[in-house]
Amino acid sequence: MSEDPHPPGSDTTSRRALLHALGVGASIATTGCLSGVIGGRTGSAQDTATDSDTDAPARRTEPAAEDSRTERTTTHEQSIVTTAATTQPADAAATATSTQTATETPAARPPPAGTVTEAPTTTPARTETTPRTPPPTETATTTPTETATEPRTATPAATPTETTTVPTGTPTTAPAEPAVGEWTERTHLPVVGSDAGGAVLDGELYFFGGIETGTGLAATRRTFAYDPSVGAGGTWDRRSDFPRALWGPCGVAANDAIYSFGGAPTDGPYSGPPPTDAIFRYRPGEGWTDLTATRGVRCPYPNWVMGGVYNLADGLIYCVGGGTGDHDAPTATDHGFDGPAAGTFDERRLWTFDPASESVVDPDLARMPVAKRWPTVALLPDAGDWYVHVIGGLLGTTGPTDSNVRYDIAAGEFERATPMPEAGTYATHGDPVIGNQAYLTHGMFWQGRPTVERYETAAHRYDPVNDAFATDLPEPTHLRGGATSGVVDGTLYVVGGHIKRFDRNGLHDCVAYNEAYTPPK
């Protein structure tokens, strides 16, 4: 069910004819690239639709349904028809290294792997902004794709034996130790990849599933773990394969395990199968377990690119939003998209999972004021209370949002906070918190044209106490979206990702970069 009715006076028939003429079967591409003016509220021509995302913050307010918007042209973030795309220089993807398989032993660590060809640079600092006035609203353009069915069962998969594949070879340039206040190159991922699940467990950053380079959405099952404490630039180990080939799963670490929620199969959900509601668990030494197949537990709705975070205080994992395959749910919306095209619906629900009992506690704990996918989710304190922040993201296939909403765990309600400096989706999705502040870097920001100019090496910091974004941080080197990130011992690591090559049939040009940032104390 859509909560965004078509605007009065819109010509639905003409719009459908136009969308059909553009091509329902457009080439698949992952995650729209979004670009704008960092550190300001300046919008571009696309910022003409509202979802109540850019209203001034109102603390401790009851959640409201999404507002209807004026009609807009929309661009599907995974299926964009391009006419005259501009060719942009590409960051060269790191080359995958050859591997040899060995039994995992904690006592022995392999040497660093990957190819490091560039030294990090620092860009001029930006000024701090605290936007409080109502900004321009969002827009976008979308091309529909084929409709997908929505079965809610997951295919059981055998769990492989836990092994370690030791990458061979050494970087061409020895990675520098993480420097305080600067971005540094670390050992690259052994393969190129993007849109993977990720989480930090026992001081290691995990990277699982995701897509490979290609014009479609080629999902994989590979799992890697990065230990930044071993070797000159850290070391990557191969771990047991993910139970299914999925991209966009939501990974969250809790206690002694990593939990993965949902995800989409190859080319899904746009021109392939729908997303899954499966839940998987990973433990070192045990590998992956399909909890949906073995225990019957599943997400409240089929999803992909959902956000999640673990709250140690109450022992619960909080999952929120994401794209959904359940188009009939009253909490789902297509944001006014014209027709039931696959991949256009998002969820508003916040729900909880208990890792101790491995069960869903509340399938509909609260509802965000706006449904969205690809948000950054961060657990942050303010005046003694804890909040689940849901920052930025995409409004289905209609474009980006600058909304920053937060769930007050004690009060049990959502409230609005200061919007992002610009609408978009950061590449640091999973609780990128250091010193009780969220570090929001890389990503895609709306510019209205399907070119690589939508990608930015953004580097923002959000302070929940002052409810303000700082935009004067040093910027990273590599343009990319869809990265996996995690914080280990006060350092943020951003791994993998891709550039969408609009002038090359929508190629997802995946990379293996691993950049690290340690903020000054």
Short mmCIF file of C-alpha atoms in Angstrom, two decimals:
data_model
loop_
_atom_site.label_atom_id
_atom_site.label_comp_id
_atom_site.label_asym_id
_atom_site.label_seq_id
_atom_site.Cartn_x
_atom_site.Cartn_y
_atom_site.Cartn_z
CA MET A 1 0.00 0.00 0.00
CA SER A 2 1.34 3.42 -0.91
CA GLU A 3 1.13 6.17 1.66
CA ASP A 4 2.02 8.73 -0.98
CA PRO A 5 -1.09 9.26 -3.16
CA HIS A 6 -0.67 10.64 -6.65
CA PRO A 7 -0.90 14.41 -6.65
CA PRO A 8 -4.09 16.10 -7.89
CA GLY A 9 -4.06 16.83 -11.58
CA SER A 10 -1.30 14.35 -12.42
CA ASP A 11 -1.69 12.58 -15.74
CA THR A 12 -1.22 8.94 -14.76
CA THR A 13 -1.90 7.56 -18.23
CA SER A 14 0.61 9.89 -19.88
CA ARG A 15 3.19 9.14 -17.23
CA ARG A 16 2.88 5.38 -17.67
CA ALA A 17 3.20 5.79 -21.46
CA LEU A 18 6.33 7.88 -20.98
CA LEU A 19 7.86 5.37 -18.57
CA HIS A 20 7.09 2.53 -20.96
CA ALA A 21 8.68 4.46 -23.80
CA LEU A 22 11.82 4.92 -21.74
CA GLY A 23 12.05 1.17 -21.42
CA VAL A 24 10.71 -1.02 -18.64
CA GLY A 25 13.53 -3.44 -19.19
CA ALA A 26 16.33 -0.96 -18.63
CA SER A 27 19.72 -2.36 -17.66
CA ILE A 28 20.06 -3.16 -13.99
CA ALA A 29 22.35 -1.04 -11.85
CA THR A 30 22.84 -0.87 -8.12
CA THR A 31 22.23 2.11 -5.93
CA GLY A 32 21.76 5.54 -7.47
CA CYS A 33 24.61 7.97 -7.34
CA LEU A 34 23.63 11.13 -5.64
CA SER A 35 25.51 14.41 -5.60
CA GLY A 36 25.03 17.99 -4.39
CA VAL A 37 26.63 20.84 -2.48
CA ILE A 38 28.35 19.53 0.69
CA GLY A 39 27.93 21.50 3.86
CA GLY A 40 24.96 23.54 2.69
CA ARG A 41 21.24 23.29 2.11
CA THR A 42 21.43 24.31 -1.52
CA GLY A 43 19.32 22.04 -3.70
CA SER A 44 19.17 21.52 -7.43
CA ALA A 45 16.29 21.30 -9.86
CA GLN A 46 15.30 17.92 -8.58
CA ASP A 47 14.54 19.21 -5.09
CA THR A 48 10.85 19.82 -5.71
CA ALA A 49 9.09 16.97 -3.94
CA THR A 50 8.46 16.68 -0.24
CA ASP A 51 8.21 13.75 2.10
CA SER A 52 8.31 15.90 5.23
CA ASP A 53 12.00 14.95 5.31
CA THR A 54 13.36 18.47 5.30
CA ASP A 55 11.16 20.04 7.93
CA ALA A 56 12.89 21.77 10.86
CA PRO A 57 13.51 19.28 13.66
CA ALA A 58 10.77 18.77 16.21
CA ARG A 59 11.88 16.95 19.35
CA ARG A 60 9.80 14.16 20.87
CA THR A 61 6.99 14.38 18.34
CA GLU A 62 4.66 11.58 17.38
CA PRO A 63 5.44 9.92 14.05
CA ALA A 64 3.47 11.26 11.13
CA ALA A 65 2.49 9.65 7.88
CA GLU A 66 4.37 10.74 4.79
CA ASP A 67 2.96 13.78 3.05
CA SER A 68 1.75 13.67 -0.53
CA ARG A 69 3.97 15.43 -3.02
CA THR A 70 3.84 17.31 -6.25
CA GLU A 71 4.49 15.16 -9.29
CA ARG A 72 8.08 14.60 -10.35
CA THR A 73 10.08 12.65 -12.84
CA THR A 74 11.82 9.77 -11.13
CA THR A 75 15.05 7.91 -11.70
CA HIS A 76 15.33 4.30 -10.60
CA GLU A 77 18.47 3.97 -8.53
CA GLN A 78 19.20 0.53 -9.92
CA SER A 79 17.72 0.89 -13.39
CA ILE A 80 18.54 4.21 -14.99
CA VAL A 81 18.09 4.97 -18.68
CA THR A 82 20.90 7.18 -19.85
CA THR A 83 21.05 9.24 -23.02
CA ALA A 84 24.13 11.41 -22.91
CA ALA A 85 26.15 10.38 -19.90
CA THR A 86 29.46 12.11 -19.30
CA THR A 87 32.54 9.91 -19.16
CA GLN A 88 34.49 10.38 -15.95
CA PRO A 89 37.92 9.12 -14.94
CA ALA A 90 37.72 5.97 -12.84
CA ASP A 91 39.61 4.94 -9.78
CA ALA A 92 41.40 1.76 -10.83
CA ALA A 93 39.96 -1.26 -9.05
CA ALA A 94 42.39 -3.22 -6.97
CA THR A 95 43.29 -6.52 -8.49
CA ALA A 96 42.13 -9.73 -6.88
CA THR A 97 44.91 -11.96 -5.66
CA SER A 98 45.32 -15.67 -5.99
CA THR A 99 44.47 -17.73 -2.91
CA GLN A 100 45.30 -20.98 -1.26
CA THR A 101 43.00 -22.73 1.23
CA ALA A 102 43.99 -23.75 4.75
CA THR A 103 42.25 -24.73 7.97
CA GLU A 104 41.54 -21.69 10.15
CA THR A 105 43.93 -21.42 13.12
CA PRO A 106 43.92 -18.38 15.37
CA ALA A 107 47.65 -18.70 16.04
CA ALA A 108 48.72 -18.26 12.43
CA ARG A 109 47.90 -15.13 10.38
CA PRO A 110 48.68 -14.69 6.68
CA PRO A 111 50.65 -11.77 5.32
CA PRO A 112 48.81 -8.66 4.02
CA ALA A 113 47.16 -8.95 0.64
CA GLY A 114 45.83 -6.64 -2.02
CA THR A 115 47.33 -4.02 -4.28
CA VAL A 116 47.85 -0.50 -3.02
CA THR A 117 48.60 1.92 -5.82
CA GLU A 118 47.63 5.30 -4.44
CA ALA A 119 48.60 7.34 -1.43
CA PRO A 120 45.81 9.07 0.49
CA THR A 121 45.30 12.78 0.06
CA THR A 122 43.65 15.41 2.16
CA THR A 123 41.28 17.96 0.65
CA PRO A 124 40.66 21.48 1.95
CA ALA A 125 38.52 21.58 5.05
CA ARG A 126 34.90 22.58 4.98
CA THR A 127 33.00 24.67 7.46
CA GLU A 128 30.60 23.41 10.09
CA THR A 129 26.91 23.83 9.41
CA THR A 130 23.91 23.46 11.65
CA PRO A 131 20.95 23.69 9.28
CA ARG A 132 17.73 24.45 11.13
CA THR A 133 15.59 26.21 8.52
CA PRO A 134 13.27 24.28 6.20
CA PRO A 135 15.39 23.32 3.18
CA PRO A 136 14.33 22.59 -0.38
CA THR A 137 12.62 19.27 -0.83
CA GLU A 138 13.70 16.27 -2.80
CA THR A 139 13.16 15.06 -6.32
CA ALA A 140 14.14 12.36 -8.67
CA THR A 141 13.50 10.40 -11.85
CA THR A 142 12.66 6.69 -12.11
CA THR A 143 12.36 4.03 -14.73
CA PRO A 144 10.21 1.06 -13.68
CA THR A 145 11.30 -2.51 -14.04
CA GLU A 146 9.56 -5.86 -14.08
CA THR A 147 7.21 -6.84 -11.29
CA ALA A 148 8.49 -9.51 -8.92
CA THR A 149 6.54 -12.00 -6.85
CA GLU A 150 7.00 -12.08 -3.12
CA PRO A 151 7.37 -15.58 -1.65
CA ARG A 152 8.27 -15.40 2.01
CA THR A 153 10.18 -18.63 2.33
CA ALA A 154 13.93 -18.96 2.16
CA THR A 155 15.72 -21.80 0.48
CA PRO A 156 17.71 -23.77 3.05
CA ALA A 157 21.39 -24.01 2.31
CA ALA A 158 24.03 -26.27 3.75
CA THR A 159 26.53 -24.47 5.91
CA PRO A 160 30.09 -24.94 4.57
CA THR A 161 32.88 -25.98 6.88
CA GLU A 162 34.68 -22.99 8.38
CA THR A 163 37.97 -22.51 6.52
CA THR A 164 40.46 -19.77 5.90
CA THR A 165 41.79 -18.91 2.46
CA VAL A 166 45.13 -17.20 2.78
CA PRO A 167 45.65 -14.46 0.17
CA THR A 168 49.12 -14.44 -1.33
CA GLY A 169 51.22 -11.54 -2.55
CA THR A 170 52.04 -8.21 -0.92
CA PRO A 171 51.02 -4.62 -1.64
CA THR A 172 53.16 -2.77 -4.15
CA THR A 173 53.39 0.02 -1.60
CA ALA A 174 53.53 -0.72 2.12
CA PRO A 175 50.39 0.76 3.74
CA ALA A 176 51.06 3.39 6.34
CA GLU A 177 49.83 3.00 9.88
CA PRO A 178 46.52 4.83 10.46
CA ALA A 179 47.41 8.46 11.06
CA VAL A 180 45.36 10.51 13.50
CA GLY A 181 43.25 13.08 11.68
CA GLU A 182 44.13 11.77 8.20
CA TRP A 183 42.91 9.11 5.79
CA THR A 184 45.35 6.27 5.09
CA GLU A 185 45.36 3.31 2.71
CA ARG A 186 45.21 -0.11 4.33
CA THR A 187 45.48 -3.60 2.84
CA HIS A 188 42.91 -3.92 0.09
CA LEU A 189 40.10 -6.45 0.02
CA PRO A 190 41.37 -9.60 -1.79
CA VAL A 191 38.62 -9.19 -4.43
CA VAL A 192 36.58 -6.29 -5.75
CA GLY A 193 33.08 -6.14 -4.31
CA SER A 194 30.23 -3.86 -3.27
CA ASP A 195 26.86 -3.78 -1.45
CA ALA A 196 27.99 -6.47 1.00
CA GLY A 197 26.88 -7.09 4.55
CA GLY A 198 29.32 -6.11 7.25
CA ALA A 199 29.91 -6.09 10.99
CA VAL A 200 32.77 -5.90 13.51
CA LEU A 201 33.28 -8.95 15.75
CA ASP A 202 36.26 -9.59 18.05
CA GLY A 203 38.28 -6.76 16.51
CA GLU A 204 37.76 -7.93 12.92
CA LEU A 205 35.68 -6.32 10.16
CA TYR A 206 33.60 -8.85 8.21
CA PHE A 207 32.57 -8.45 4.57
CA PHE A 208 30.00 -10.97 3.25
CA GLY A 209 27.81 -11.36 0.18
CA GLY A 210 27.44 -8.35 -2.09
CA ILE A 211 27.96 -7.98 -5.83
CA GLU A 212 30.81 -8.34 -8.31
CA THR A 213 31.73 -6.08 -11.22
CA GLY A 214 29.13 -6.38 -13.98
CA THR A 215 26.21 -4.70 -15.69
CA GLY A 216 23.72 -6.70 -13.61
CA LEU A 217 23.55 -7.39 -9.90
CA ALA A 218 25.70 -10.51 -9.63
CA ALA A 219 25.35 -11.58 -6.00
CA THR A 220 28.11 -13.59 -4.30
CA ARG A 221 28.54 -15.83 -1.23
CA ARG A 222 32.09 -14.91 -0.24
CA THR A 223 32.97 -13.97 3.34
CA PHE A 224 36.18 -12.19 4.36
CA ALA A 225 37.45 -10.96 7.73
CA TYR A 226 39.92 -8.09 8.15
CA ASP A 227 42.23 -7.90 11.17
CA PRO A 228 43.83 -4.43 11.22
CA SER A 229 46.30 -5.42 13.98
CA VAL A 230 48.23 -7.97 11.91
CA GLY A 231 50.86 -7.05 9.32
CA ALA A 232 51.86 -3.68 7.89
CA GLY A 233 48.36 -2.80 6.72
CA GLY A 234 46.21 -5.46 8.32
CA THR A 235 45.35 -8.93 7.01
CA TRP A 236 42.33 -10.40 5.20
CA ASP A 237 41.25 -14.01 5.79
CA ARG A 238 38.71 -15.98 3.77
CA ARG A 239 35.96 -17.46 5.93
CA SER A 240 33.11 -19.90 5.25
CA ASP A 241 30.76 -18.88 2.47
CA PHE A 242 27.52 -17.03 3.13
CA PRO A 243 24.55 -19.47 3.00
CA ARG A 244 23.05 -17.77 -0.07
CA ALA A 245 24.27 -15.43 -2.80
CA LEU A 246 22.71 -12.12 -1.71
CA TRP A 247 23.46 -8.42 -1.98
CA GLY A 248 22.33 -5.72 0.44
CA PRO A 249 21.96 -7.88 3.58
CA CYS A 250 21.86 -6.08 6.93
CA GLY A 251 24.73 -7.25 9.16
CA VAL A 252 24.85 -6.62 12.93
CA ALA A 253 27.26 -8.07 15.51
CA ALA A 254 25.96 -8.98 18.96
CA ASN A 255 27.81 -10.78 21.73
CA ASP A 256 29.76 -13.65 20.08
CA ALA A 257 28.04 -13.69 16.69
CA ILE A 258 27.12 -11.75 13.55
CA TYR A 259 23.50 -11.77 12.40
CA SER A 260 22.47 -11.13 8.81
CA PHE A 261 18.93 -10.04 7.96
CA GLY A 262 17.35 -10.14 4.49
CA GLY A 263 19.11 -9.37 1.21
CA ALA A 264 18.34 -9.62 -2.50
CA PRO A 265 19.44 -12.38 -4.91
CA THR A 266 21.17 -11.89 -8.26
CA ASP A 267 19.39 -9.18 -10.29
CA GLY A 268 16.69 -9.00 -7.64
CA PRO A 269 14.37 -7.46 -7.00
CA TYR A 270 14.35 -5.34 -10.16
CA SER A 271 14.54 -8.00 -12.87
CA GLY A 272 15.19 -11.08 -10.72
CA PRO A 273 13.68 -12.83 -7.70
CA PRO A 274 12.28 -10.82 -4.76
CA PRO A 275 14.23 -10.09 -1.56
CA THR A 276 14.34 -12.62 1.25
CA ASP A 277 13.23 -12.48 4.89
CA ALA A 278 15.88 -15.01 5.96
CA ILE A 279 18.06 -14.60 9.05
CA PHE A 280 21.57 -16.10 9.25
CA ARG A 281 24.08 -16.33 12.10
CA TYR A 282 27.88 -16.48 11.93
CA ARG A 283 30.18 -17.63 14.72
CA PRO A 284 33.96 -17.97 14.37
CA GLY A 285 34.88 -21.63 14.24
CA GLU A 286 31.29 -22.63 13.38
CA GLY A 287 30.65 -20.66 10.23
CA TRP A 288 27.20 -19.63 9.03
CA THR A 289 23.89 -21.11 10.24
CA ASP A 290 20.59 -20.56 8.41
CA LEU A 291 18.27 -19.72 11.34
CA THR A 292 15.25 -19.54 9.06
CA ALA A 293 15.81 -23.11 7.89
CA THR A 294 16.81 -24.54 11.28
CA ARG A 295 14.63 -22.54 13.69
CA GLY A 296 11.90 -21.02 11.53
CA VAL A 297 12.78 -17.45 12.57
CA ARG A 298 12.49 -14.79 9.88
CA CYS A 299 12.33 -11.01 9.44
CA PRO A 300 8.87 -9.42 9.73
CA TYR A 301 9.04 -8.50 6.03
CA PRO A 302 11.24 -9.46 3.05
CA ASN A 303 13.89 -6.77 2.74
CA TRP A 304 17.19 -5.59 1.37
CA VAL A 305 19.45 -2.61 2.20
CA MET A 306 17.83 -2.33 5.64
CA GLY A 307 19.67 -0.70 8.58
CA GLY A 308 20.45 -2.23 11.96
CA VAL A 309 22.32 -1.69 15.23
CA TYR A 310 22.87 -3.57 18.50
CA ASN A 311 22.04 -1.97 21.86
CA LEU A 312 24.14 -3.52 24.60
CA ALA A 313 21.99 -1.97 27.35
CA ASP A 314 18.84 -3.96 26.55
CA GLY A 315 20.50 -6.75 24.53
CA LEU A 316 18.38 -6.13 21.42
CA ILE A 317 19.15 -5.61 17.75
CA TYR A 318 17.12 -2.76 16.21
CA CYS A 319 16.37 -3.13 12.48
CA VAL A 320 14.70 -0.35 10.50
CA GLY A 321 13.35 0.51 7.06
CA GLY A 322 14.88 -0.90 3.89
CA GLY A 323 13.39 -1.84 0.57
CA THR A 324 10.63 -4.45 0.83
CA GLY A 325 8.98 -7.03 -1.35
CA ASP A 326 5.73 -6.81 0.63
CA HIS A 327 3.90 -4.20 -1.43
CA ASP A 328 0.60 -4.69 0.42
CA ALA A 329 1.88 -3.94 3.93
CA PRO A 330 0.22 -0.83 5.43
CA THR A 331 3.67 0.32 6.57
CA ALA A 332 5.14 0.17 3.04
CA THR A 333 5.10 2.89 0.39
CA ASP A 334 6.36 3.40 -3.15
CA HIS A 335 6.66 7.15 -2.53
CA GLY A 336 4.17 7.97 -5.27
CA PHE A 337 5.76 5.87 -8.00
CA ASP A 338 3.28 5.25 -10.82
CA GLY A 339 2.53 1.54 -10.81
CA PRO A 340 3.48 -1.59 -8.84
CA ALA A 341 7.00 -1.95 -10.28
CA ALA A 342 9.40 -4.32 -8.53
CA GLY A 343 11.89 -2.72 -6.17
CA THR A 344 9.98 0.52 -5.59
CA PHE A 345 8.57 -0.04 -2.08
CA ASP A 346 10.20 0.88 1.25
CA GLU A 347 9.27 0.10 4.85
CA ARG A 348 8.72 2.46 7.80
CA ARG A 349 8.93 -0.14 10.54
CA LEU A 350 11.46 -0.36 13.34
CA TRP A 351 11.56 -3.89 14.78
CA THR A 352 13.64 -5.76 17.32
CA PHE A 353 15.48 -9.07 17.43
CA ASP A 354 16.81 -10.80 20.56
CA PRO A 355 20.14 -12.56 19.86
CA ALA A 356 19.93 -14.42 23.18
CA SER A 357 16.74 -16.27 22.21
CA GLU A 358 17.31 -15.76 18.48
CA SER A 359 13.77 -14.57 17.98
CA VAL A 360 11.90 -11.48 16.80
CA VAL A 361 10.74 -9.56 19.89
CA ASP A 362 8.51 -6.89 18.34
CA PRO A 363 7.82 -6.96 14.57
CA ASP A 364 6.37 -3.42 14.61
CA LEU A 365 7.95 -1.56 17.54
CA ALA A 366 7.62 1.90 16.00
CA ARG A 367 7.25 3.56 12.61
CA MET A 368 9.54 6.16 11.09
CA PRO A 369 7.95 9.39 9.85
CA VAL A 370 9.33 8.45 6.43
CA ALA A 371 10.06 5.08 4.81
CA LYS A 372 13.53 4.77 3.29
CA ARG A 373 16.34 2.42 2.25
CA TRP A 374 20.16 2.61 2.44
CA PRO A 375 20.19 4.76 5.60
CA THR A 376 23.06 5.14 8.03
CA VAL A 377 21.95 3.72 11.38
CA ALA A 378 23.81 4.79 14.52
CA LEU A 379 23.23 4.36 18.26
CA LEU A 380 24.02 7.70 19.93
CA PRO A 381 23.56 9.23 23.41
CA ASP A 382 22.06 12.59 24.28
CA ALA A 383 21.46 13.88 27.83
CA GLY A 384 21.59 10.42 29.34
CA ASP A 385 19.17 8.86 26.86
CA TRP A 386 20.00 6.63 23.91
CA TYR A 387 18.68 7.09 20.38
CA VAL A 388 18.68 5.01 17.22
CA HIS A 389 19.46 7.55 14.49
CA VAL A 390 18.38 6.81 10.91
CA ILE A 391 20.28 9.29 8.71
CA GLY A 392 19.75 9.93 5.00
CA GLY A 393 19.07 7.23 2.44
CA LEU A 394 16.87 6.81 -0.61
CA LEU A 395 13.11 7.20 -0.99
CA GLY A 396 12.59 4.01 -2.97
CA THR A 397 13.42 4.69 -6.60
CA THR A 398 12.33 8.34 -6.53
CA GLY A 399 15.52 9.90 -5.19
CA PRO A 400 17.46 10.72 -2.02
CA THR A 401 16.42 12.16 1.30
CA ASP A 402 18.25 14.36 3.79
CA SER A 403 16.02 13.23 6.67
CA ASN A 404 17.57 12.51 10.05
CA VAL A 405 15.10 10.85 12.40
CA ARG A 406 15.87 9.23 15.72
CA TYR A 407 14.08 6.74 17.93
CA ASP A 408 14.07 7.54 21.63
CA ILE A 409 14.50 4.10 23.22
CA ALA A 410 13.24 5.26 26.64
CA ALA A 411 10.25 7.23 25.34
CA GLY A 412 9.42 4.71 22.62
CA GLU A 413 8.87 7.22 19.82
CA PHE A 414 10.51 8.80 16.79
CA GLU A 415 11.43 12.46 16.53
CA ARG A 416 13.09 14.56 13.87
CA ALA A 417 16.63 15.90 14.12
CA THR A 418 18.67 18.29 11.98
CA PRO A 419 18.71 17.12 8.34
CA MET A 420 21.89 16.18 6.50
CA PRO A 421 23.89 18.93 4.77
CA GLU A 422 22.59 17.48 1.49
CA ALA A 423 20.25 14.70 0.43
CA GLY A 424 21.95 11.40 -0.24
CA THR A 425 23.19 8.11 1.13
CA TYR A 426 26.54 7.69 2.86
CA ALA A 427 28.72 4.62 2.31
CA THR A 428 29.22 4.20 6.07
CA HIS A 429 25.89 2.54 6.95
CA GLY A 430 26.46 0.42 10.05
CA ASP A 431 26.93 2.32 13.33
CA PRO A 432 30.03 4.36 12.32
CA VAL A 433 30.37 5.81 15.83
CA ILE A 434 33.60 7.00 17.48
CA GLY A 435 33.53 9.01 20.70
CA ASN A 436 29.71 9.21 20.66
CA GLN A 437 29.69 10.93 17.27
CA ALA A 438 28.76 9.45 13.88
CA TYR A 439 31.31 9.62 11.04
CA LEU A 440 29.52 9.76 7.69
CA THR A 441 31.74 9.38 4.65
CA HIS A 442 31.81 8.67 0.92
CA GLY A 443 28.53 8.07 -0.87
CA MET A 444 26.11 9.21 -3.55
CA PHE A 445 24.39 12.57 -3.58
CA TRP A 446 21.73 13.77 -6.01
CA GLN A 447 22.69 15.96 -8.95
CA GLY A 448 19.93 15.11 -11.40
CA ARG A 449 22.13 13.52 -14.09
CA PRO A 450 23.21 9.88 -14.40
CA THR A 451 26.98 10.38 -14.27
CA VAL A 452 29.74 9.54 -11.82
CA GLU A 453 29.51 13.13 -10.63
CA ARG A 454 26.87 11.86 -8.20
CA TYR A 455 29.63 10.27 -6.13
CA GLU A 456 31.49 12.37 -3.57
CA THR A 457 34.34 11.83 -1.15
CA ALA A 458 32.22 13.36 1.59
CA ALA A 459 33.42 13.38 5.18
CA HIS A 460 30.86 14.60 7.73
CA ARG A 461 30.52 14.18 11.48
CA TYR A 462 27.23 14.29 13.37
CA ASP A 463 27.13 15.46 16.99
CA PRO A 464 23.89 14.27 18.66
CA VAL A 465 24.24 16.57 21.69
CA ASN A 466 24.39 19.74 19.59
CA ASP A 467 22.28 18.16 16.85
CA ALA A 468 24.73 19.47 14.23
CA PHE A 469 26.77 18.24 11.28
CA ALA A 470 30.41 19.23 10.81
CA THR A 471 31.65 19.24 7.21
CA ASP A 472 35.25 20.36 7.72
CA LEU A 473 36.81 16.91 8.08
CA PRO A 474 39.63 15.71 5.81
CA GLU A 475 38.17 13.90 2.81
CA PRO A 476 39.06 10.37 1.68
CA THR A 477 40.67 9.64 -1.68
CA HIS A 478 38.37 7.27 -3.56
CA LEU A 479 34.95 7.96 -5.03
CA ARG A 480 32.56 5.09 -4.33
CA GLY A 481 29.21 4.06 -2.96
CA GLY A 482 27.96 0.76 -1.56
CA ALA A 483 31.01 0.27 0.68
CA THR A 484 31.12 -1.80 3.87
CA SER A 485 32.42 -0.09 6.99
CA GLY A 486 33.18 -0.67 10.63
CA VAL A 487 34.95 0.83 13.63
CA VAL A 488 37.81 -1.10 15.25
CA ASP A 489 39.67 0.41 18.23
CA GLY A 490 38.64 3.97 17.41
CA THR A 491 39.44 3.80 13.68
CA LEU A 492 36.86 3.82 10.90
CA TYR A 493 37.53 1.43 7.99
CA VAL A 494 35.69 1.80 4.67
CA VAL A 495 36.06 -1.21 2.36
CA GLY A 496 35.01 -2.03 -1.20
CA GLY A 497 32.16 -0.31 -3.02
CA HIS A 498 31.60 0.62 -6.63
CA ILE A 499 31.25 3.37 -9.21
CA LYS A 500 28.28 3.12 -11.57
CA ARG A 501 29.52 3.62 -15.15
CA PHE A 502 26.48 5.09 -16.88
CA ASP A 503 28.32 5.42 -20.17
CA ARG A 504 29.25 1.70 -20.16
CA ASN A 505 25.81 0.10 -20.10
CA GLY A 506 25.39 0.73 -16.38
CA LEU A 507 28.50 -1.20 -15.37
CA HIS A 508 28.99 -1.62 -11.61
CA ASP A 509 32.72 -0.97 -11.45
CA CYS A 510 33.49 -2.58 -8.10
CA VAL A 511 36.67 -1.74 -6.15
CA ALA A 512 38.76 -3.25 -3.33
CA TYR A 513 39.94 -0.07 -1.60
CA ASN A 514 40.34 -0.03 2.17
CA GLU A 515 40.64 3.46 3.64
CA ALA A 516 41.04 4.19 7.36
CA TYR A 517 40.37 7.31 9.41
CA THR A 518 41.21 7.90 13.08
CA PRO A 519 39.74 11.16 14.38
CA PRO A 520 41.78 13.34 16.74
CA LYS A 521 40.85 13.06 20.42
#
